[in-house]
């Protein structure tokens, strides 16, 4: 132990009644998760006091999850008692945590829920934890990847997905919920889900049954480095929280972020504030060990010199939290604390998040995680588990084909005079299943490599790189191209229109590489945004790698994930006359633009608000 840390530990060890204030932030709570390895170290009072002082002097913490088990490491009762007393004396709420892994380092080796010995061990761990806490959370490993001989025999002729969904639903009831409630009738049992939601069903996570079974759910909003093996887009941190909130309204307890894959501190901070933009009531910092990682100057990004929403120099200024002395930041905990202080200043001014409703049936796959790419292309997404009949516009990906009645639901929606936007992936999945009743449009199976586009009769625009798209074919004059991709004298639809009854069907051609959505020329993206999200209060215009977060009280956030400064524009069919920056109080300048008459639409004037976004920065606006 370093001399300075040892001195702090000696001084603090004798103070058992130091009281830190709870509710450190006005608009959300902050929790820290302690793995079993760190919880076990809490048997050493000096280590515990020093570690907690280092964290709590840099970020306000309201709650700590004390994990009792991970990788067959079980924290002993005496250590748990000492840890609970320590945090109670400091006004910090405690809850239990369980990670049901045999060996996390061995490709996340989980328990086998077909094995009687493993099942007994899980039940024992749950009962032990429930006796110690009135709340416990399952870290995101309550799934199974086991394919042992027992599992193979039990599976029989079922698919792995079908077998595991049934197996883990029973395991939740028989090994977790019933045992926990038997030993502690007051227990609140929460299941935390990870970020790979489109693949859950294959490992036994059951988003149809489990949210109703458990007392609460929790959301893994960590997106880490998008270039990693998971390929998670930054927008996922927002989108997944809203999706899970729609699974269990009011029962989604918070978002959960770690430092995994952190190359730069501003990327870590982005994950935190994206979670809060989704209006998570609590945010959990995983984990205590990571909060003690030292701050390193080299974790600044090259774009920091241009100025971002994460100000490294401001973060490094001495900080004073309630009940603490002024200190110079030393660990990653301060990156979280600085981010929370910044966001808390305006978060209460934002209303309820709104977006384009997109129906994803339970246990569905197809065009996996596409909603997050759409969000990064400037279209606010709101994923729901049931077809949103009441919405004027619905966006449907290939996953919607898992609903065997989806074609009839689309028809009904259109005949009511509403709009459906379907992807080329869904069009292909529905061929021969009734979509031809709306319009005879098909995916041919051929591909095209394009970079030139036209929107209507306007001038051509060009992408910065070649984009591979599926070729969509149709009957001339039965339906119409709204946006075309060109290759010399040939071309294919990017956005296609077909009328049906009083409604409008649009087919959006999705590039083979979803990232290419960001590289579509701005005029093309603008037309797509207007078609899909034109019913929302504001629309974004400009390049990709920019997200729009919209709220029901006419507040908005525009965020750039690009590494260079970008110029964008906000426009609105509501014709707002004023937009104010909620961080600075400045009124944004506006420019009037006249739209010419087009088809049956008369000429009209719109007020536009041009914005300049620095790299990895956001602007918070109130429209009037």
C-alpha positions as semicolon CSV with decimal commas, in nm:
position;residue;x (nm);y (nm);z (nm)
1;X;0,000;0,000;0,000
2;X;0,132;0,347;-0,092
3;X;0,227;0,571;0,207
4;X;-0,040;0,831;0,129
5;X;-0,312;0,567;0,096
6;X;-0,193;0,397;0,414
7;X;-0,212;0,729;0,604
8;X;-0,566;0,795;0,484
9;X;-0,664;0,444;0,582
10;X;-0,524;0,484;0,933
11;X;-0,702;0,814;0,983
12;X;-1,036;0,689;0,855
13;X;-1,036;0,349;1,020
14;X;-1,112;0,504;1,356
15;X;-1,415;0,698;1,231
16;X;-1,715;0,466;1,207
17;X;-1,992;0,725;1,210
18;X;-1,885;0,963;0,932
19;X;-2,206;1,056;0,750
20;X;-2,203;1,139;0,378
21;X;-2,507;1,300;0,222
22;X;-2,738;1,087;0,008
23;X;-2,900;1,213;-0,310
24;X;-2,588;1,373;-0,452
25;X;-2,756;1,464;-0,783
26;X;-3,098;1,615;-0,837
27;X;-3,218;1,407;-1,131
28;X;-3,074;1,059;-1,079
29;X;-2,902;0,833;-0,828
30;X;-2,553;0,687;-0,858
31;X;-2,454;0,336;-0,755
32;X;-2,123;0,152;-0,760
33;X;-2,101;-0,223;-0,807
34;X;-1,843;-0,420;-0,609
35;X;-1,743;-0,759;-0,748
36;X;-1,703;-1,050;-0,507
37;X;-1,325;-1,008;-0,529
38;X;-1,341;-0,650;-0,401
39;X;-1,622;-0,725;-0,155
40;X;-1,403;-0,994;-0,002
41;X;-1,125;-0,736;0,049
42;X;-1,365;-0,535;0,265
43;X;-1,274;-0,766;0,550
44;X;-0,970;-0,539;0,580
45;X;-1,101;-0,214;0,737
46;X;-0,798;-0,013;0,623
47;X;-0,836;-0,120;0,261
48;X;-1,209;-0,050;0,263
49;X;-1,177;0,296;0,418
50;X;-0,899;0,401;0,183
51;X;-1,068;0,267;-0,130
52;X;-1,404;0,423;-0,048
53;X;-1,253;0,760;0,038
54;X;-1,069;0,763;-0,294
55;X;-1,391;0,702;-0,486
56;X;-1,645;0,901;-0,283
57;X;-1,437;1,220;-0,278
58;X;-1,454;1,232;-0,660
59;X;-1,808;1,116;-0,740
60;X;-2,123;1,126;-0,529
61;X;-2,246;0,773;-0,456
62;X;-2,588;0,691;-0,313
63;X;-2,577;0,312;-0,325
64;X;-2,341;0,017;-0,350
65;X;-2,414;-0,332;-0,478
66;X;-2,210;-0,580;-0,275
67;X;-2,161;-0,893;-0,481
68;X;-2,163;-1,218;-0,287
69;X;-2,062;-1,461;-0,563
70;X;-1,863;-1,469;-0,887
71;X;-1,660;-1,753;-1,036
72;X;-1,735;-1,975;-0,732
73;X;-1,587;-1,707;-0,503
74;X;-1,833;-1,659;-0,213
75;X;-1,787;-1,370;0,031
76;X;-1,797;-1,486;0,393
77;X;-2,063;-1,366;0,637
78;X;-1,826;-1,174;0,867
79;X;-1,695;-0,967;0,576
80;X;-2,047;-0,893;0,452
81;X;-2,152;-0,781;0,801
82;X;-1,853;-0,550;0,827
83;X;-1,910;-0,403;0,482
84;X;-2,281;-0,342;0,541
85;X;-2,207;-0,167;0,872
86;X;-1,940;0,049;0,707
87;X;-2,174;0,180;0,438
88;X;-2,471;0,218;0,671
89;X;-2,261;0,446;0,890
90;X;-2,191;0,662;0,586
91;X;-2,549;0,685;0,465
92;X;-2,488;0,468;0,159
93;X;-2,762;0,220;0,068
94;X;-2,655;-0,141;0,019
95;X;-2,795;-0,417;-0,200
96;X;-2,671;-0,762;-0,292
97;X;-2,529;-0,870;-0,624
98;X;-2,478;-1,212;-0,781
99;X;-2,283;-1,311;-1,091
100;X;-2,369;-1,668;-1,186
101;X;-2,046;-1,769;-1,358
102;X;-1,828;-2,071;-1,302
103;X;-1,526;-1,908;-1,467
104;X;-1,577;-1,572;-1,632
105;X;-1,231;-1,587;-1,792
106;X;-1,323;-1,911;-1,975
107;X;-1,549;-1,753;-2,237
108;X;-1,793;-1,648;-1,962
109;X;-1,854;-2,006;-1,847
110;X;-2,200;-2,018;-1,691
111;X;-2,371;-2,264;-1,462
112;X;-2,544;-2,560;-1,627
113;X;-2,911;-2,538;-1,537
114;X;-2,965;-2,901;-1,642
115;X;-2,707;-3,023;-1,390
116;X;-2,865;-3,097;-1,047
117;X;-2,546;-3,005;-0,859
118;X;-2,520;-2,671;-1,036
119;X;-2,888;-2,599;-0,975
120;X;-2,844;-2,666;-0,603
121;X;-2,544;-2,433;-0,592
122;X;-2,735;-2,151;-0,760
123;X;-3,022;-2,189;-0,513
124;X;-2,777;-2,185;-0,221
125;X;-2,609;-1,864;-0,346
126;X;-2,944;-1,691;-0,394
127;X;-3,070;-1,787;-0,047
128;X;-2,746;-1,668;0,114
129;X;-2,767;-1,331;-0,060
130;X;-3,139;-1,287;0,012
131;X;-3,077;-1,338;0,384
132;X;-2,831;-1,049;0,380
133;X;-3,013;-0,791;0,169
134;X;-3,364;-0,668;0,092
135;X;-3,263;-0,619;-0,271
136;X;-3,046;-0,830;-0,497
137;X;-2,948;-0,789;-0,859
138;X;-2,834;-1,058;-1,099
139;X;-2,542;-0,936;-1,306
140;X;-2,587;-1,009;-1,675
141;X;-2,484;-1,375;-1,677
142;X;-2,815;-1,537;-1,587
143;X;-2,810;-1,724;-1,916
144;X;-2,665;-2,054;-2,030
145;X;-2,423;-2,142;-2,306
146;X;-2,378;-2,498;-2,187
147;X;-2,393;-2,783;-2,440
148;X;-2,281;-3,067;-2,216
149;X;-2,415;-3,421;-2,258
150;X;-2,691;-3,350;-2,004
151;X;-2,807;-3,047;-2,202
152;X;-2,788;-3,228;-2,536
153;X;-3,003;-3,510;-2,401
154;X;-3,255;-3,275;-2,236
155;X;-3,284;-3,057;-2,546
156;X;-3,398;-3,345;-2,764
157;X;-3,555;-3,225;-3,088
158;X;-3,606;-2,867;-2,970
159;X;-3,394;-2,582;-3,102
160;X;-3,131;-2,449;-2,864
161;X;-3,326;-2,122;-2,847
162;X;-3,654;-2,293;-2,762
163;X;-3,493;-2,524;-2,507
164;X;-3,299;-2,249;-2,332
165;X;-3,595;-2,009;-2,315
166;X;-3,800;-2,276;-2,138
167;X;-3,509;-2,387;-1,918
168;X;-3,417;-2,039;-1,795
169;X;-3,777;-1,935;-1,733
170;X;-3,809;-2,233;-1,496
171;X;-3,467;-2,160;-1,344
172;X;-3,573;-1,803;-1,271
173;X;-3,879;-1,922;-1,085
174;X;-3,739;-2,233;-0,911
175;X;-3,380;-2,131;-0,835
176;X;-3,399;-1,754;-0,790
177;X;-3,739;-1,601;-0,720
178;X;-3,905;-1,867;-0,504
179;X;-3,595;-1,937;-0,288
180;X;-3,521;-1,565;-0,240
181;X;-3,877;-1,484;-0,139
182;X;-3,895;-1,787;0,091
183;X;-3,600;-1,671;0,304
184;X;-3,682;-1,298;0,278
185;X;-4,043;-1,200;0,195
186;X;-3,932;-0,835;0,161
187;X;-3,674;-0,909;-0,107
188;X;-3,674;-0,716;-0,434
189;X;-3,516;-0,931;-0,706
190;X;-3,382;-0,749;-1,013
191;X;-3,241;-0,898;-1,331
192;X;-2,981;-0,695;-1,516
193;X;-2,971;-0,755;-1,890
194;X;-2,659;-0,697;-2,103
195;X;-2,634;-0,496;-2,422
196;X;-2,664;-0,772;-2,690
197;X;-3,046;-0,777;-2,677
198;X;-3,106;-0,899;-3,034
199;X;-2,944;-1,234;-2,946
200;X;-3,085;-1,287;-2,596
201;X;-3,326;-1,566;-2,677
202;X;-3,047;-1,791;-2,807
203;X;-2,893;-1,807;-2,459
204;X;-3,216;-1,817;-2,257
205;X;-3,281;-1,453;-2,166
206;X;-3,659;-1,430;-2,199
207;X;-3,778;-1,073;-2,258
208;X;-4,137;-1,191;-2,295
209;X;-4,170;-1,368;-1,959
210;X;-3,893;-1,251;-1,726
211;X;-3,968;-0,877;-1,692
212;X;-4,309;-0,963;-1,546
213;X;-4,163;-1,232;-1,320
214;X;-3,891;-1,018;-1,162
215;X;-3,955;-0,721;-0,935
216;X;-3,740;-0,504;-1,156
217;X;-3,507;-0,506;-1,454
218;X;-3,182;-0,320;-1,515
219;X;-3,016;-0,220;-1,841
220;X;-2,662;-0,271;-1,963
221;X;-2,596;0,055;-2,148
222;X;-2,224;0,003;-2,194
223;X;-2,121;0,038;-2,559
224;X;-1,744;0,064;-2,507
225;X;-1,533;0,083;-2,823
226;X;-1,763;0,037;-3,128
227;X;-1,473;-0,125;-3,316
228;X;-1,454;-0,410;-3,066
229;X;-1,591;-0,763;-3,121
230;X;-1,942;-0,655;-3,018
231;X;-1,962;-0,373;-3,277
232;X;-2,200;-0,174;-3,058
233;X;-2,296;0,171;-3,182
234;X;-2,286;0,455;-2,929
235;X;-2,660;0,519;-2,971
236;X;-2,736;0,172;-2,830
237;X;-2,680;0,304;-2,477
238;X;-2,985;0,529;-2,520
239;X;-3,194;0,300;-2,738
240;X;-3,167;-0,012;-2,522
241;X;-3,275;0,170;-2,206
242;X;-3,585;0,305;-2,382
243;X;-3,661;-0,041;-2,527
244;X;-3,638;-0,206;-2,186
245;X;-3,849;0,071;-2,033
246;X;-4,115;-0,024;-2,290
247;X;-4,086;-0,387;-2,178
248;X;-4,160;-0,300;-1,814
249;X;-4,283;0,061;-1,786
250;X;-4,167;0,212;-1,459
251;X;-3,977;-0,107;-1,371
252;X;-3,648;-0,036;-1,545
253;X;-3,426;0,058;-1,253
254;X;-3,130;0,212;-1,430
255;X;-2,839;0,190;-1,669
256;X;-2,505;0,022;-1,614
257;X;-2,170;0,132;-1,761
258;X;-1,817;-0,002;-1,728
259;X;-1,477;0,115;-1,852
260;X;-1,422;-0,190;-2,075
261;X;-1,252;-0,111;-2,406
262;X;-1,193;0,248;-2,294
263;X;-0,944;0,413;-2,525
264;X;-1,038;0,767;-2,432
265;X;-1,208;0,924;-2,134
266;X;-1,458;1,112;-2,348
267;X;-1,580;0,780;-2,494
268;X;-1,641;0,660;-2,138
269;X;-1,823;0,983;-2,055
270;X;-2,039;0,951;-2,368
271;X;-2,174;0,620;-2,239
272;X;-2,267;0,782;-1,908
273;X;-2,451;1,079;-2,052
274;X;-2,624;0,875;-2,324
275;X;-2,768;0,662;-2,043
276;X;-2,893;0,973;-1,865
277;X;-3,036;1,121;-2,188
278;X;-3,266;0,816;-2,183
279;X;-3,388;0,934;-1,839
280;X;-3,250;0,644;-1,638
281;X;-3,341;0,704;-1,271
282;X;-3,018;0,541;-1,152
283;X;-2,680;0,474;-1,307
284;X;-2,445;0,204;-1,186
285;X;-2,070;0,233;-1,223
286;X;-1,910;-0,106;-1,277
287;X;-1,706;-0,156;-1,073
288;X;-1,529;-0,046;-0,755
289;X;-1,199;-0,174;-0,889
290;X;-1,237;0,024;-1,214
291;X;-1,327;0,341;-1,023
292;X;-0,978;0,317;-0,868
293;X;-0,801;0,308;-1,205
294;X;-0,562;0,606;-1,221
295;X;-0,635;0,895;-1,457
296;X;-0,383;0,907;-1,739
297;X;-0,315;1,210;-1,954
298;X;-0,271;0,985;-2,259
299;X;-0,639;0,889;-2,243
300;X;-0,721;1,226;-2,401
301;X;-0,839;1,190;-2,760
302;X;-0,669;1,366;-3,053
303;X;-0,989;1,562;-3,116
304;X;-0,981;1,712;-2,765
305;X;-0,789;2,011;-2,897
306;X;-1,099;2,115;-3,093
307;X;-1,305;2,113;-2,775
308;X;-1,569;1,851;-2,689
309;X;-1,849;1,814;-2,438
310;X;-1,601;1,636;-2,213
311;X;-1,355;1,902;-2,099
312;X;-1,045;1,721;-1,973
313;X;-0,892;2,038;-1,825
314;X;-1,214;2,125;-1,639
315;X;-1,237;1,771;-1,505
316;X;-0,885;1,794;-1,364
317;X;-0,964;2,100;-1,151
318;X;-0,979;2,047;-0,771
319;X;-1,323;1,928;-0,664
320;X;-1,518;1,956;-0,339
321;X;-1,810;1,720;-0,279
322;X;-2,048;1,770;0,017
323;X;-1,880;1,668;0,340
324;X;-1,541;1,633;0,169
325;X;-1,228;1,844;0,145
326;X;-1,113;1,985;-0,188
327;X;-0,903;1,727;-0,374
328;X;-0,724;1,698;-0,706
329;X;-0,875;1,424;-0,927
330;X;-0,672;1,106;-0,933
331;X;-0,887;0,817;-1,064
332;X;-1,153;0,730;-1,321
333;X;-1,416;0,801;-1,055
334;X;-1,362;1,170;-1,125
335;X;-1,444;1,125;-1,495
336;X;-1,782;0,992;-1,385
337;X;-1,832;1,263;-1,124
338;X;-1,750;1,543;-1,367
339;X;-1,990;1,399;-1,625
340;X;-2,273;1,368;-1,373
341;X;-2,230;1,727;-1,252
342;X;-2,243;1,854;-1,609
343;X;-2,554;1,658;-1,711
344;X;-2,742;1,715;-1,385
345;X;-2,756;2,089;-1,455
346;X;-3,003;2,050;-1,744
347;X;-3,143;1,697;-1,723
348;X;-3,443;1,806;-1,517
349;X;-3,550;2,040;-1,798
350;X;-3,597;1,752;-2,042
351;X;-3,937;1,585;-2,079
352;X;-4,018;1,226;-2,163
353;X;-3,815;1,080;-2,451
354;X;-4,004;1,035;-2,779
355;X;-3,907;0,878;-3,111
356;X;-4,019;0,680;-3,412
357;X;-4,195;0,367;-3,290
358;X;-4,042;0,044;-3,421
359;X;-4,201;-0,293;-3,352
360;X;-3,968;-0,574;-3,247
361;X;-4,155;-0,897;-3,163
362;X;-4,029;-1,105;-2,871
363;X;-3,740;-1,342;-2,948
364;X;-3,694;-1,195;-3,297
365;X;-3,378;-1,155;-3,501
366;X;-3,304;-1,001;-3,838
367;X;-3,100;-0,694;-3,936
368;X;-2,962;-0,716;-3,582
369;X;-2,913;-0,389;-3,394
370;X;-3,016;-0,184;-3,699
371;X;-3,215;0,059;-3,482
372;X;-2,892;0,185;-3,333
373;X;-2,745;0,259;-3,675
374;X;-3,063;0,449;-3,763
375;X;-3,022;0,648;-3,442
376;X;-2,665;0,732;-3,536
377;X;-2,796;0,852;-3,873
378;X;-3,015;1,111;-3,700
379;X;-3,351;0,935;-3,662
380;X;-3,479;0,907;-3,301
381;X;-3,578;0,547;-3,233
382;X;-3,830;0,404;-2,985
383;X;-3,839;0,022;-2,998
384;X;-4,156;-0,142;-2,866
385;X;-4,254;-0,509;-2,814
386;X;-4,603;-0,474;-2,966
387;X;-4,726;-0,327;-3,292
388;X;-4,798;0,044;-3,225
389;X;-5,139;0,071;-3,389
390;X;-5,195;0,423;-3,257
391;X;-4,884;0,573;-3,418
392;X;-4,902;0,771;-3,746
393;X;-4,571;0,619;-3,860
394;X;-4,422;0,279;-3,780
395;X;-4,070;0,165;-3,876
396;X;-4,026;-0,209;-3,929
397;X;-3,703;-0,407;-3,971
398;X;-3,657;-0,770;-4,074
399;X;-3,717;-0,872;-3,711
400;X;-4,088;-0,786;-3,755
401;X;-4,125;-1,095;-3,977
402;X;-4,124;-1,306;-3,658
403;X;-4,484;-1,189;-3,615
404;X;-4,673;-1,419;-3,851
405;X;-4,954;-1,160;-3,871
406;X;-4,726;-0,870;-3,961
407;X;-4,845;-0,833;-4,321
408;X;-5,207;-0,802;-4,208
409;X;-5,106;-0,550;-3,942
410;X;-4,925;-0,343;-4,204
411;X;-5,230;-0,351;-4,432
412;X;-5,460;-0,240;-4,153
413;X;-5,222;0,040;-4,060
414;X;-5,213;0,165;-4,419
415;X;-5,587;0,143;-4,475
416;X;-5,635;0,364;-4,170
417;X;-5,441;0,634;-4,358
418;X;-5,114;0,587;-4,174
419;X;-4,756;0,530;-4,285
420;X;-4,537;0,221;-4,263
421;X;-4,166;0,227;-4,344
422;X;-4,020;-0,118;-4,395
423;X;-3,661;-0,216;-4,468
424;X;-3,538;-0,411;-4,767
425;X;-3,461;-0,692;-4,521
426;X;-3,824;-0,714;-4,414
427;X;-3,940;-0,690;-4,775
428;X;-3,725;-0,992;-4,860
429;X;-3,851;-1,187;-4,557
430;X;-4,217;-1,121;-4,651
431;X;-4,192;-1,210;-5,019
432;X;-4,449;-1,477;-5,097
433;X;-4,621;-1,413;-4,763
434;X;-4,871;-1,147;-4,867
435;X;-4,664;-0,831;-4,909
436;X;-4,746;-0,852;-5,281
437;X;-5,106;-0,763;-5,192
438;X;-4,980;-0,413;-5,111
439;X;-4,737;-0,372;-5,401
440;X;-4,544;-0,606;-5,629
441;X;-4,199;-0,510;-5,510
442;X;-3,922;-0,759;-5,446
443;X;-3,559;-0,798;-5,346
444;X;-3,392;-0,961;-5,647
445;X;-3,096;-1,118;-5,467
446;X;-2,860;-0,911;-5,683
447;X;-2,628;-0,642;-5,546
448;X;-2,509;-0,303;-5,666
449;X;-2,204;-0,097;-5,572
450;X;-2,302;0,270;-5,576
451;X;-2,194;0,614;-5,464
452;X;-2,416;0,850;-5,673
453;X;-2,770;0,936;-5,563
454;X;-3,065;1,151;-5,664
455;X;-3,363;1,253;-5,451
456;X;-3,658;1,325;-5,678
457;X;-3,564;1,549;-5,972
458;X;-3,292;1,734;-5,781
459;X;-2,920;1,735;-5,859
460;X;-2,708;1,427;-5,797
461;X;-2,513;1,392;-5,474
462;X;-2,219;1,165;-5,401
463;X;-2,104;0,950;-5,111
464;X;-1,740;0,954;-5,008
465;X;-1,709;0,580;-5,065
466;X;-1,872;0,295;-5,253
467;X;-2,180;0,146;-5,085
468;X;-2,305;-0,208;-5,147
469;X;-2,685;-0,233;-5,160
470;X;-2,944;-0,499;-5,247
471;X;-3,126;-0,439;-5,576
472;X;-3,499;-0,382;-5,529
473;X;-3,726;-0,431;-5,835
474;X;-4,082;-0,306;-5,894
475;X;-4,347;-0,253;-6,161
476;X;-4,314;0,083;-6,333
477;X;-4,588;0,329;-6,230
478;X;-4,733;0,087;-5,974
479;X;-4,488;0,234;-5,723
480;X;-4,225;0,509;-5,737
481;X;-3,865;0,578;-5,646
482;X;-3,829;0,866;-5,401
483;X;-3,451;0,834;-5,377
484;X;-3,242;0,650;-5,634
485;X;-2,892;0,506;-5,634
486;X;-2,721;0,536;-5,972
487;X;-2,445;0,349;-6,151
488;X;-2,383;0,504;-6,491
489;X;-2,715;0,458;-6,676
490;X;-2,863;0,208;-6,433
491;X;-3,023;0,267;-6,095
492;X;-3,210;0,118;-5,799
493;X;-3,438;0,248;-5,523
494;X;-3,298;0,366;-5,191
495;X;-3,635;0,497;-5,070
496;X;-3,939;0,364;-5,254
497;X;-4,308;0,460;-5,224
498;X;-4,627;0,261;-5,278
499;X;-4,980;0,377;-5,200
500;X;-5,233;0,141;-5,043
501;X;-5,581;0,253;-4,947
502;X;-5,539;0,588;-4,774
503;X;-5,191;0,501;-4,645
504;X;-4,830;0,519;-4,755
505;X;-4,582;0,234;-4,765
506;X;-4,212;0,315;-4,796
507;X;-3,931;0,065;-4,851
508;X;-3,591;0,176;-4,725
509;X;-3,299;-0,005;-4,885
510;X;-3,044;-0,094;-4,618
511;X;-2,677;-0,121;-4,721
512;X;-2,508;-0,455;-4,662
513;X;-2,279;-0,274;-4,415
514;X;-2,512;-0,082;-4,184
515;X;-2,237;0,173;-4,112
516;X;-2,275;0,293;-4,471
517;X;-2,599;0,461;-4,362
518;X;-2,378;0,731;-4,205
519;X;-2,200;0,787;-4,537
520;X;-2,508;0,852;-4,746
521;X;-2,496;1,210;-4,877
522;X;-2,669;1,467;-4,657
523;X;-2,955;1,537;-4,908
524;X;-3,034;1,164;-4,910
525;X;-3,026;1,135;-4,533
526;X;-3,241;1,447;-4,501
527;X;-3,512;1,301;-4,725
528;X;-3,505;0,970;-4,534
529;X;-3,526;1,151;-4,199
530;X;-3,817;1,364;-4,317
531;X;-4,005;1,055;-4,441
532;X;-3,953;0,846;-4,127
533;X;-3,947;1,114;-3,856
534;X;-4,138;1,402;-4,014
535;X;-4,419;1,361;-3,761
536;X;-4,184;1,444;-3,471
537;X;-4,153;1,806;-3,355
538;X;-3,808;1,858;-3,513
539;X;-3,600;1,694;-3,783
540;X;-3,225;1,686;-3,830
541;X;-3,051;1,784;-4,153
542;X;-2,686;1,717;-4,228
543;X;-2,436;1,431;-4,237
544;X;-2,439;1,104;-4,046
545;X;-2,270;1,025;-3,715
546;X;-2,512;1,274;-3,556
547;X;-2,801;1,176;-3,328
548;X;-3,116;1,363;-3,235
549;X;-3,275;1,300;-2,894
550;X;-3,629;1,437;-2,871
551;X;-3,856;1,493;-2,569
552;X;-4,227;1,559;-2,533
553;X;-4,184;1,913;-2,394
554;X;-4,010;2,049;-2,705
555;X;-3,661;2,001;-2,571
556;X;-3,396;1,833;-2,784
557;X;-3,035;1,723;-2,779
558;X;-2,822;1,708;-3,092
559;X;-2,503;1,506;-3,049
560;X;-2,213;1,442;-3,285
561;X;-2,011;1,121;-3,260
562;X;-1,776;1,234;-3,536
563;X;-1,406;1,308;-3,485
564;X;-1,431;1,639;-3,675
565;X;-1,646;1,952;-3,647
566;X;-1,978;1,919;-3,831
567;X;-2,247;2,162;-3,944
568;X;-2,610;2,050;-3,910
569;X;-2,951;2,208;-3,923
570;X;-3,273;2,165;-3,725
571;X;-3,606;2,221;-3,894
572;X;-3,964;2,163;-3,789
573;X;-4,310;2,135;-3,936
574;X;-4,427;2,315;-3,619
575;X;-4,221;2,612;-3,736
576;X;-4,067;2,702;-3,402
577;X;-3,958;3,064;-3,388
578;X;-3,697;3,037;-3,112
579;X;-3,448;2,784;-2,979
580;X;-3,248;2,842;-2,663
581;X;-2,932;2,659;-2,556
582;X;-3,017;2,522;-2,210
583;X;-2,651;2,505;-2,106
584;X;-2,550;2,858;-2,202
585;X;-2,881;3,046;-2,222
586;X;-2,791;3,169;-2,571
587;X;-3,062;3,201;-2,836
588;X;-2,972;3,012;-3,153
589;X;-2,976;3,216;-3,477
590;X;-3,236;3,112;-3,733
591;X;-3,267;3,123;-4,111
592;X;-3,592;3,115;-4,309
593;X;-3,609;2,875;-4,602
594;X;-3,883;2,855;-4,864
595;X;-3,981;2,510;-4,984
596;X;-4,117;2,507;-5,341
597;X;-4,450;2,348;-5,425
598;X;-4,416;1,971;-5,475
599;X;-4,697;1,752;-5,607
600;X;-5,000;1,843;-5,392
601;X;-4,796;2,030;-5,132
602;X;-4,807;2,411;-5,161
603;X;-4,496;2,624;-5,124
604;X;-4,417;2,709;-4,760
605;X;-4,156;2,880;-4,548
606;X;-3,974;2,700;-4,269
607;X;-3,754;2,847;-4,001
608;X;-3,426;2,659;-3,970
609;X;-3,168;2,661;-3,694
610;X;-2,809;2,600;-3,812
611;X;-2,577;2,443;-3,555
612;X;-2,206;2,374;-3,542
613;X;-2,107;2,065;-3,347
614;X;-1,755;2,011;-3,222
615;X;-1,625;1,651;-3,217
616;X;-1,805;1,427;-2,967
617;X;-2,016;1,717;-2,843
618;X;-2,383;1,785;-2,786
619;X;-2,611;2,089;-2,776
620;X;-2,922;2,097;-2,554
621;X;-3,210;2,307;-2,686
622;X;-3,552;2,431;-2,584
623;X;-3,783;2,518;-2,874
624;X;-4,065;2,770;-2,858
